[in-house]
Short mmCIF file of C-alpha atoms in Angstrom, two decimals:
data_model
loop_
_atom_site.label_atom_id
_atom_site.label_comp_id
_atom_site.label_asym_id
_atom_site.label_seq_id
_atom_site.Cartn_x
_atom_site.Cartn_y
_atom_site.Cartn_z
CA MET A 1 4.40 14.79 21.14
CA THR A 2 7.56 14.21 23.36
CA ASN A 3 10.41 11.89 22.81
CA GLN A 4 9.35 10.01 25.91
CA SER A 5 6.04 9.22 24.46
CA ASN A 6 7.68 8.23 21.18
CA ASN A 7 10.06 5.96 22.98
CA THR A 8 7.36 4.31 24.89
CA ALA A 9 5.54 3.24 21.79
CA ALA A 10 8.93 2.17 20.02
CA SER A 11 10.27 0.05 23.02
CA ALA A 12 6.73 -1.64 23.47
CA THR A 13 6.46 -2.43 19.78
CA THR A 14 10.07 -3.96 19.85
CA LYS A 15 9.12 -5.96 23.03
CA PHE A 16 6.04 -7.20 21.33
CA GLY A 17 7.68 -7.73 17.96
CA LEU A 18 10.29 -10.09 19.37
CA ALA A 19 7.78 -12.24 21.11
CA LEU A 20 5.50 -12.28 18.03
CA PHE A 21 8.58 -13.17 15.73
CA LYS A 22 9.66 -16.04 18.07
CA GLU A 23 6.00 -17.48 18.22
CA GLU A 24 5.59 -17.25 14.47
CA ALA A 25 9.17 -18.93 14.04
CA ARG A 26 8.14 -21.71 16.43
CA GLN A 27 5.12 -22.48 14.33
CA ASN A 28 7.04 -22.36 11.02
CA LYS A 29 10.32 -24.26 11.75
CA GLY A 30 12.48 -24.67 8.76
CA LYS A 31 10.74 -21.92 6.70
CA ASN A 32 11.15 -18.36 5.97
CA VAL A 33 9.47 -16.02 8.43
CA LEU A 34 8.96 -12.24 8.18
CA VAL A 35 6.70 -10.08 10.42
CA SER A 36 6.22 -6.41 10.74
CA PRO A 37 5.95 -5.57 14.54
CA ALA A 38 5.19 -2.05 13.72
CA SER A 39 2.24 -2.84 11.37
CA VAL A 40 0.66 -5.42 13.76
CA ALA A 41 1.09 -2.96 16.75
CA ILE A 42 -0.52 -0.17 14.99
CA ALA A 43 -3.45 -2.08 13.80
CA LEU A 44 -4.03 -3.69 17.20
CA ALA A 45 -3.61 -0.45 18.98
CA MET A 46 -6.26 1.22 16.78
CA THR A 47 -8.61 -1.84 17.53
CA MET A 48 -7.69 -1.54 21.33
CA ASN A 49 -9.45 1.65 21.44
CA GLY A 50 -12.76 -0.24 21.22
CA ALA A 51 -11.66 -2.80 24.06
CA ARG A 52 -12.85 -2.36 27.53
CA SER A 53 -12.18 -4.22 31.04
CA THR A 54 -10.04 -7.28 31.01
CA THR A 55 -10.05 -7.36 27.13
CA LEU A 56 -8.33 -3.93 27.13
CA ALA A 57 -5.87 -5.19 29.78
CA ALA A 58 -4.96 -8.29 27.77
CA MET A 59 -4.35 -6.25 24.62
CA GLN A 60 -2.40 -3.74 26.37
CA SER A 61 -0.10 -6.23 28.08
CA THR A 62 0.38 -8.27 24.81
CA LEU A 63 1.33 -5.11 22.96
CA GLY A 64 4.01 -4.40 25.45
CA PHE A 65 2.52 -1.56 27.29
CA SER A 66 2.36 -1.33 31.20
CA GLU A 67 -1.01 -1.70 32.81
CA ASN A 68 -1.00 1.91 34.38
CA GLU A 69 -0.79 3.62 31.02
CA SER A 70 -4.16 4.97 29.72
CA LEU A 71 -5.52 4.59 26.35
CA GLU A 72 -4.94 8.40 25.97
CA THR A 73 -1.30 7.93 26.69
CA ILE A 74 -0.83 4.97 24.42
CA ASN A 75 -2.63 6.83 21.50
CA ALA A 76 -0.44 9.91 22.04
CA SER A 77 2.66 7.73 22.15
CA MET A 78 1.71 6.02 18.91
CA ALA A 79 0.80 9.22 17.07
CA ALA A 80 4.30 10.50 18.02
CA LEU A 81 5.81 7.45 16.71
CA LEU A 82 3.86 7.61 13.40
CA ALA A 83 4.99 11.24 12.98
CA ALA A 84 8.70 10.26 13.66
CA LEU A 85 8.52 7.32 11.28
CA THR A 86 7.21 9.44 8.31
CA ASP A 87 9.89 11.96 8.65
CA PRO A 88 11.51 12.08 5.14
CA SER A 89 15.12 11.06 4.69
CA SER A 90 17.22 11.38 1.55
CA GLY A 91 17.41 8.28 -0.31
CA VAL A 92 14.79 6.56 1.81
CA GLU A 93 11.15 6.19 1.41
CA LEU A 94 8.92 5.11 4.47
CA ASN A 95 5.22 5.39 4.37
CA VAL A 96 2.79 4.24 6.96
CA ALA A 97 -1.12 4.34 6.38
CA ASN A 98 -4.07 3.40 8.33
CA ALA A 99 -7.77 2.74 7.36
CA ILE A 100 -10.98 1.32 8.66
CA TRP A 101 -13.70 -0.45 6.67
CA ALA A 102 -16.92 -0.60 8.54
CA GLU A 103 -20.21 -2.34 7.71
CA GLN A 104 -22.68 0.42 6.91
CA SER A 105 -25.63 -1.11 8.63
CA MET A 106 -23.70 -1.01 11.97
CA SER A 107 -23.77 2.01 14.25
CA PHE A 108 -20.23 2.39 15.46
CA LYS A 109 -19.39 4.80 18.43
CA PRO A 110 -18.24 8.37 17.46
CA ASP A 111 -15.71 8.30 20.32
CA PHE A 112 -13.92 5.31 18.89
CA LEU A 113 -13.92 6.59 15.31
CA ASN A 114 -12.72 10.07 16.46
CA ARG A 115 -9.87 8.51 18.35
CA VAL A 116 -8.49 6.48 15.62
CA VAL A 117 -8.85 9.51 13.13
CA ALA A 118 -7.04 11.81 15.55
CA ALA A 119 -4.23 9.63 16.73
CA TYR A 120 -3.67 7.25 13.73
CA GLN A 121 -4.85 9.45 10.84
CA ALA A 122 -7.10 6.59 9.72
CA THR A 123 -9.52 6.99 6.87
CA ILE A 124 -12.91 5.81 7.53
CA ASN A 125 -14.78 3.86 4.86
CA ASN A 126 -18.49 2.83 5.31
CA ALA A 127 -19.43 0.00 3.05
CA ASP A 128 -21.79 -2.91 2.18
CA PHE A 129 -19.87 -5.99 3.45
CA GLY A 130 -22.32 -8.11 1.46
CA ASP A 131 -20.94 -6.54 -1.74
CA ALA A 132 -17.98 -8.22 -3.39
CA GLY A 133 -16.78 -4.60 -4.49
CA THR A 134 -15.87 -4.05 -0.76
CA VAL A 135 -13.31 -6.85 -0.89
CA ASP A 136 -11.94 -5.22 -4.11
CA ALA A 137 -11.80 -1.79 -2.52
CA ILE A 138 -9.84 -3.14 0.52
CA ASN A 139 -7.33 -5.14 -1.48
CA ALA A 140 -6.90 -2.00 -3.86
CA TRP A 141 -5.98 0.02 -0.83
CA ALA A 142 -3.33 -2.53 0.26
CA ASP A 143 -2.09 -2.69 -3.28
CA GLU A 144 -1.70 1.03 -3.61
CA LYS A 145 -0.24 1.62 -0.08
CA THR A 146 2.49 -1.09 -0.75
CA LYS A 147 3.19 -0.18 -4.36
CA GLY A 148 1.96 -3.36 -5.69
CA LYS A 149 4.02 -5.52 -3.32
CA ILE A 150 0.91 -6.83 -1.37
CA PRO A 151 -2.00 -6.60 -3.76
CA THR A 152 -4.47 -8.65 -1.68
CA ILE A 153 -4.97 -9.00 2.02
CA ILE A 154 -8.44 -10.63 2.22
CA LYS A 155 -10.17 -13.11 -0.08
CA SER A 156 -13.67 -12.69 1.08
CA ILE A 157 -15.85 -11.23 3.93
CA SER A 158 -17.89 -13.77 6.18
CA PRO A 159 -21.32 -12.65 7.02
CA ASP A 160 -20.47 -12.03 10.70
CA MET A 161 -17.66 -9.63 9.91
CA VAL A 162 -18.52 -5.93 10.59
CA MET A 163 -15.07 -4.10 10.66
CA PHE A 164 -11.56 -4.24 9.24
CA LEU A 165 -8.83 -2.22 10.77
CA LEU A 166 -5.87 -1.89 8.43
CA ASN A 167 -2.35 -0.79 8.56
CA ALA A 168 0.17 -0.79 5.72
CA ILE A 169 3.87 0.13 5.82
CA TYR A 170 6.08 0.50 2.78
CA PHE A 171 9.87 1.07 2.71
CA LYS A 172 12.30 1.56 -0.14
CA GLY A 173 15.77 2.80 0.09
CA LYS A 174 19.21 2.75 -1.38
CA TRP A 175 22.20 1.70 0.60
CA SER A 176 24.30 4.52 1.93
CA GLU A 177 27.14 2.65 0.04
CA ALA A 178 25.91 0.31 -2.81
CA PHE A 179 27.39 -3.10 -3.53
CA ASP A 180 29.61 -3.39 -6.61
CA LYS A 181 27.52 -5.56 -9.08
CA SER A 182 30.70 -6.85 -10.61
CA MET A 183 31.54 -8.46 -7.36
CA THR A 184 28.45 -10.62 -7.02
CA TYR A 185 28.70 -14.26 -7.81
CA SER A 186 27.07 -17.49 -7.22
CA ARG A 187 28.07 -20.00 -4.43
CA ALA A 188 26.67 -22.30 -1.93
CA PHE A 189 24.31 -21.19 0.83
CA ASN A 190 24.15 -23.82 3.63
CA SER A 191 20.48 -24.05 4.44
CA GLU A 192 19.00 -26.52 7.06
CA GLU A 193 18.04 -28.87 4.21
CA GLY A 194 21.45 -28.63 2.51
CA GLU A 195 23.30 -26.50 0.09
CA VAL A 196 21.55 -24.37 -2.34
CA SER A 197 22.82 -21.89 -4.79
CA ALA A 198 22.62 -18.17 -4.06
CA MET A 199 24.03 -15.08 -5.66
CA PHE A 200 26.30 -13.45 -3.14
CA MET A 201 27.03 -9.66 -2.86
CA ASN A 202 30.54 -8.88 -1.61
CA ARG A 203 31.91 -5.57 -0.08
CA GLU A 204 34.76 -4.43 2.15
CA ALA A 205 33.69 -1.37 4.05
CA GLU A 206 33.77 0.43 7.45
CA LEU A 207 30.59 -0.90 9.03
CA ARG A 208 29.25 -1.16 12.66
CA TYR A 209 30.01 -4.81 13.67
CA VAL A 210 29.83 -6.96 16.89
CA GLY A 211 30.70 -10.49 17.30
CA ASN A 212 31.29 -13.16 20.00
CA LYS A 213 31.26 -17.03 20.16
CA SER A 214 27.51 -17.06 19.48
CA TYR A 215 26.99 -14.77 16.56
CA GLN A 216 28.32 -12.16 14.33
CA ALA A 217 26.23 -9.04 13.39
CA VAL A 218 26.64 -6.00 11.07
CA ALA A 219 24.62 -2.91 10.41
CA LEU A 220 23.93 -1.93 6.86
CA PRO A 221 22.62 1.81 6.64
CA PHE A 222 20.29 3.26 3.99
CA GLY A 223 20.34 6.71 2.41
CA ALA A 224 22.33 9.73 3.32
CA SER A 225 21.21 9.90 6.90
CA GLY A 226 21.69 6.29 7.62
CA ARG A 227 18.67 6.49 9.98
CA VAL A 228 17.04 3.25 8.65
CA VAL A 229 19.48 0.21 9.03
CA LEU A 230 19.50 -3.40 8.06
CA TYR A 231 20.78 -5.58 10.88
CA VAL A 232 22.21 -8.96 9.76
CA VAL A 233 22.82 -11.41 12.61
CA LEU A 234 24.57 -14.63 11.80
CA PRO A 235 24.57 -17.40 14.44
CA ALA A 236 27.76 -19.23 14.93
CA ALA A 237 28.51 -22.29 12.57
CA GLY A 238 26.76 -25.27 13.67
CA THR A 239 23.94 -23.53 15.48
CA ASN A 240 20.39 -24.46 14.49
CA ILE A 241 18.57 -21.21 13.35
CA ASP A 242 15.22 -22.25 14.97
CA ASP A 243 16.95 -22.86 18.22
CA PHE A 244 18.85 -19.47 18.15
CA VAL A 245 15.76 -17.56 17.38
CA GLN A 246 13.94 -19.00 20.45
CA ASN A 247 16.95 -17.72 22.56
CA PHE A 248 17.19 -14.40 20.74
CA ASP A 249 16.57 -11.38 23.13
CA GLY A 250 17.44 -8.54 20.79
CA ALA A 251 20.36 -7.34 22.77
CA VAL A 252 22.42 -7.46 19.66
CA PHE A 253 20.26 -4.65 18.32
CA SER A 254 21.47 -2.31 21.13
CA ALA A 255 25.04 -3.48 20.69
CA LEU A 256 25.01 -2.70 16.90
CA LYS A 257 23.48 0.75 17.67
CA GLN A 258 26.38 1.57 19.88
CA ALA A 259 29.17 -0.21 18.03
CA TYR A 260 31.95 1.64 16.51
CA LYS A 261 32.60 1.26 12.88
CA SER A 262 35.37 -1.19 11.83
CA GLU A 263 36.74 -2.83 8.59
CA VAL A 264 34.45 -5.57 7.54
CA GLU A 265 34.50 -8.09 4.69
CA LEU A 266 31.00 -8.83 3.94
CA SER A 267 29.51 -11.53 1.81
CA LEU A 268 25.79 -11.39 1.79
CA PRO A 269 23.23 -13.17 -0.46
CA ARG A 270 20.73 -11.34 -2.17
CA PHE A 271 17.32 -12.31 -0.84
CA GLN A 272 13.57 -12.04 -1.04
CA VAL A 273 11.21 -13.21 1.67
CA GLU A 274 7.31 -13.17 1.33
CA PHE A 275 5.15 -14.41 4.33
CA ASP A 276 1.42 -14.67 4.59
CA THR A 277 -0.25 -15.64 7.91
CA ASP A 278 -3.26 -15.27 10.32
CA LEU A 279 -1.60 -14.20 13.67
CA LYS A 280 -4.51 -15.24 15.90
CA ALA A 281 -2.91 -18.42 17.11
CA SER A 282 0.32 -16.48 17.98
CA LEU A 283 -1.49 -13.49 19.61
CA GLY A 284 -3.37 -15.99 21.72
CA LYS A 285 -0.27 -17.69 22.96
CA LEU A 286 1.10 -14.19 23.87
CA GLY A 287 -1.83 -13.53 26.07
CA MET A 288 -4.52 -11.90 23.96
CA SER A 289 -6.74 -14.95 23.76
CA GLU A 290 -9.70 -13.15 25.41
CA ALA A 291 -10.00 -10.55 22.61
CA LEU A 292 -9.95 -13.36 20.02
CA SER A 293 -12.95 -15.34 21.12
CA ALA A 294 -16.68 -14.88 22.10
CA GLY A 295 -16.98 -13.06 25.43
CA ALA A 296 -14.59 -10.31 24.36
CA ASP A 297 -15.44 -6.90 25.48
CA LEU A 298 -15.24 -4.63 22.54
CA SER A 299 -18.17 -2.48 23.74
CA GLY A 300 -16.10 0.67 23.02
CA LEU A 301 -16.78 -0.06 19.34
CA ALA A 302 -20.44 -0.44 19.34
CA ASP A 303 -23.39 -1.64 21.38
CA ALA A 304 -22.98 -5.33 20.17
CA SER A 305 -21.14 -8.51 21.13
CA MET A 306 -18.05 -8.66 19.04
CA TYR A 307 -14.58 -10.22 18.93
CA ILE A 308 -11.47 -10.22 16.83
CA SER A 309 -12.06 -12.99 14.31
CA GLN A 310 -8.80 -12.64 12.36
CA VAL A 311 -5.51 -10.85 12.09
CA LYS A 312 -4.30 -11.32 8.50
CA HIS A 313 -0.68 -10.22 8.09
CA LYS A 314 1.21 -10.29 4.77
CA THR A 315 4.82 -9.14 4.42
CA PHE A 316 7.38 -8.76 1.57
CA ALA A 317 11.14 -7.91 1.53
CA ARG A 318 13.78 -7.87 -1.06
CA PHE A 319 17.57 -6.83 -0.85
CA ASP A 320 20.01 -6.58 -3.68
CA GLU A 321 23.14 -4.63 -4.53
CA ASP A 322 21.46 -1.23 -4.72
CA GLY A 323 19.36 -1.40 -1.70
CA GLY A 324 16.11 -2.83 -0.17
CA GLU A 325 12.17 -2.69 -0.60
CA ALA A 326 9.85 -4.02 2.16
CA ALA A 327 6.05 -3.88 2.67
CA ALA A 328 3.49 -5.14 5.13
CA VAL A 329 -0.24 -5.03 5.56
CA THR A 330 -2.11 -6.08 8.64
CA ALA A 331 -5.95 -6.50 8.71
CA VAL A 332 -7.77 -6.95 11.94
CA GLY A 333 -11.22 -8.34 11.25
CA VAL A 334 -13.81 -7.73 13.93
CA ALA A 335 -16.98 -10.00 13.83
CA LEU A 336 -20.29 -10.23 15.65
CA GLU A 337 -21.06 -12.98 18.13
CA CYS A 338 -23.88 -15.54 17.69
CA VAL A 339 -24.86 -14.44 14.16
CA ARG A 340 -26.82 -16.97 12.16
CA MET A 341 -24.42 -18.03 9.58
CA VAL A 342 -25.51 -18.91 6.16
CA PRO A 343 -24.04 -22.37 5.47
CA ARG A 344 -21.96 -22.76 2.47
CA ILE A 345 -21.20 -26.18 0.79
CA ASP A 346 -18.52 -26.12 -1.70
CA VAL A 347 -18.38 -29.40 -3.35
CA ASP A 348 -14.76 -29.08 -4.70
CA ARG A 349 -13.48 -32.53 -3.55
CA PRO A 350 -14.52 -36.24 -3.61
CA PHE A 351 -17.88 -36.88 -2.25
CA ILE A 352 -20.75 -39.53 -1.74
CA THR A 353 -24.11 -39.27 -3.64
CA ALA A 354 -27.14 -41.18 -3.28
CA LEU A 355 -30.45 -41.35 -5.11
CA VAL A 356 -33.41 -42.18 -2.88
CA ASP A 357 -37.14 -42.63 -3.22
CA GLU A 358 -38.33 -40.85 -0.08
CA THR A 359 -41.81 -42.17 -0.12
CA THR A 360 -40.62 -45.72 0.37
CA ASP A 361 -37.09 -44.79 1.67
CA THR A 362 -35.66 -47.03 -0.97
CA LEU A 363 -31.93 -46.50 -1.79
CA LEU A 364 -32.00 -46.55 -5.72
CA PHE A 365 -28.41 -45.53 -6.16
CA ILE A 366 -25.26 -44.72 -3.91
CA GLY A 367 -21.79 -43.89 -5.17
CA LYS A 368 -18.53 -42.11 -4.51
CA VAL A 369 -17.38 -39.40 -6.93
CA SER A 370 -13.68 -39.13 -6.96
CA THR A 371 -13.43 -37.22 -10.16
CA PRO A 372 -16.60 -35.68 -11.81
CA GLU A 373 -16.65 -36.35 -15.66
#
């Protein structure tokens, strides 16, 4: 595991992550958005081991890897990154976990399973997808790996689903230098919809800072080593945040990493963000549509026609005077093509009803039920 392979995975994930963030932000204007590029990239990289031909090329390109990189190289690079991320640091907890749930009636290729176990340390669970207990087991895994921050990732399993590939990331850390709680007070936060009240933490400290006419940015380190850092980027006054995001290229991250510390007066609101989405639409826009529809080549998984039918993604983050906590779960759902679906009719909204004598085709009664009584 070389630094070079580690850097390849990290840079690819950052490139992919910025594109994914922009697309999700574009679809959620005026709303809070929080994605975990690392979580999504790891889950999709595992899945990519079952992709072949142009489906593999589309996934590889979307995830930020060059076309001449082999699956073996990508797996080695991701394995090195996973090992580096889980290196413990004083005052910081960072855990990454991977798992696969596979429909027990399907025969998945040993080569695929061996690859994801070796490179991603994934646990393999064979289960009956028709049993409601499988949903409970998957959600219990998400709950455990995120320490209760993301207790559920899927609600049900459709009859065509044959595999879930999951990643969970959990972070908790104390600031290298905590905010003084006696200096926290309430004042106005100027949201796009108008002023709202927020509790602002205040601190004067030596911090890495960069600023220009477009933005100000500061780096807040966690733990004794300061290895994990929260970057806060504030657009210039009068700038629409959604417009700013669409033009954001991440260059500020490099600038902050290289910046010297300087005296900064920081006023930052406590904040908590929770986000829940299916990333299929965004991933399709980013070039992965072939893998997400019938005709995908996932023949490396099993001898069956399959495609990625969902990419569920949930995130949580909270930051206060003491530090921060963040969690993410990604569930890539793989489904069979052309399966006879069992129709489900759930009459949970207004409906029309009719009473008919079919012998004479006489309409005896017809009505609209707006509220059942």
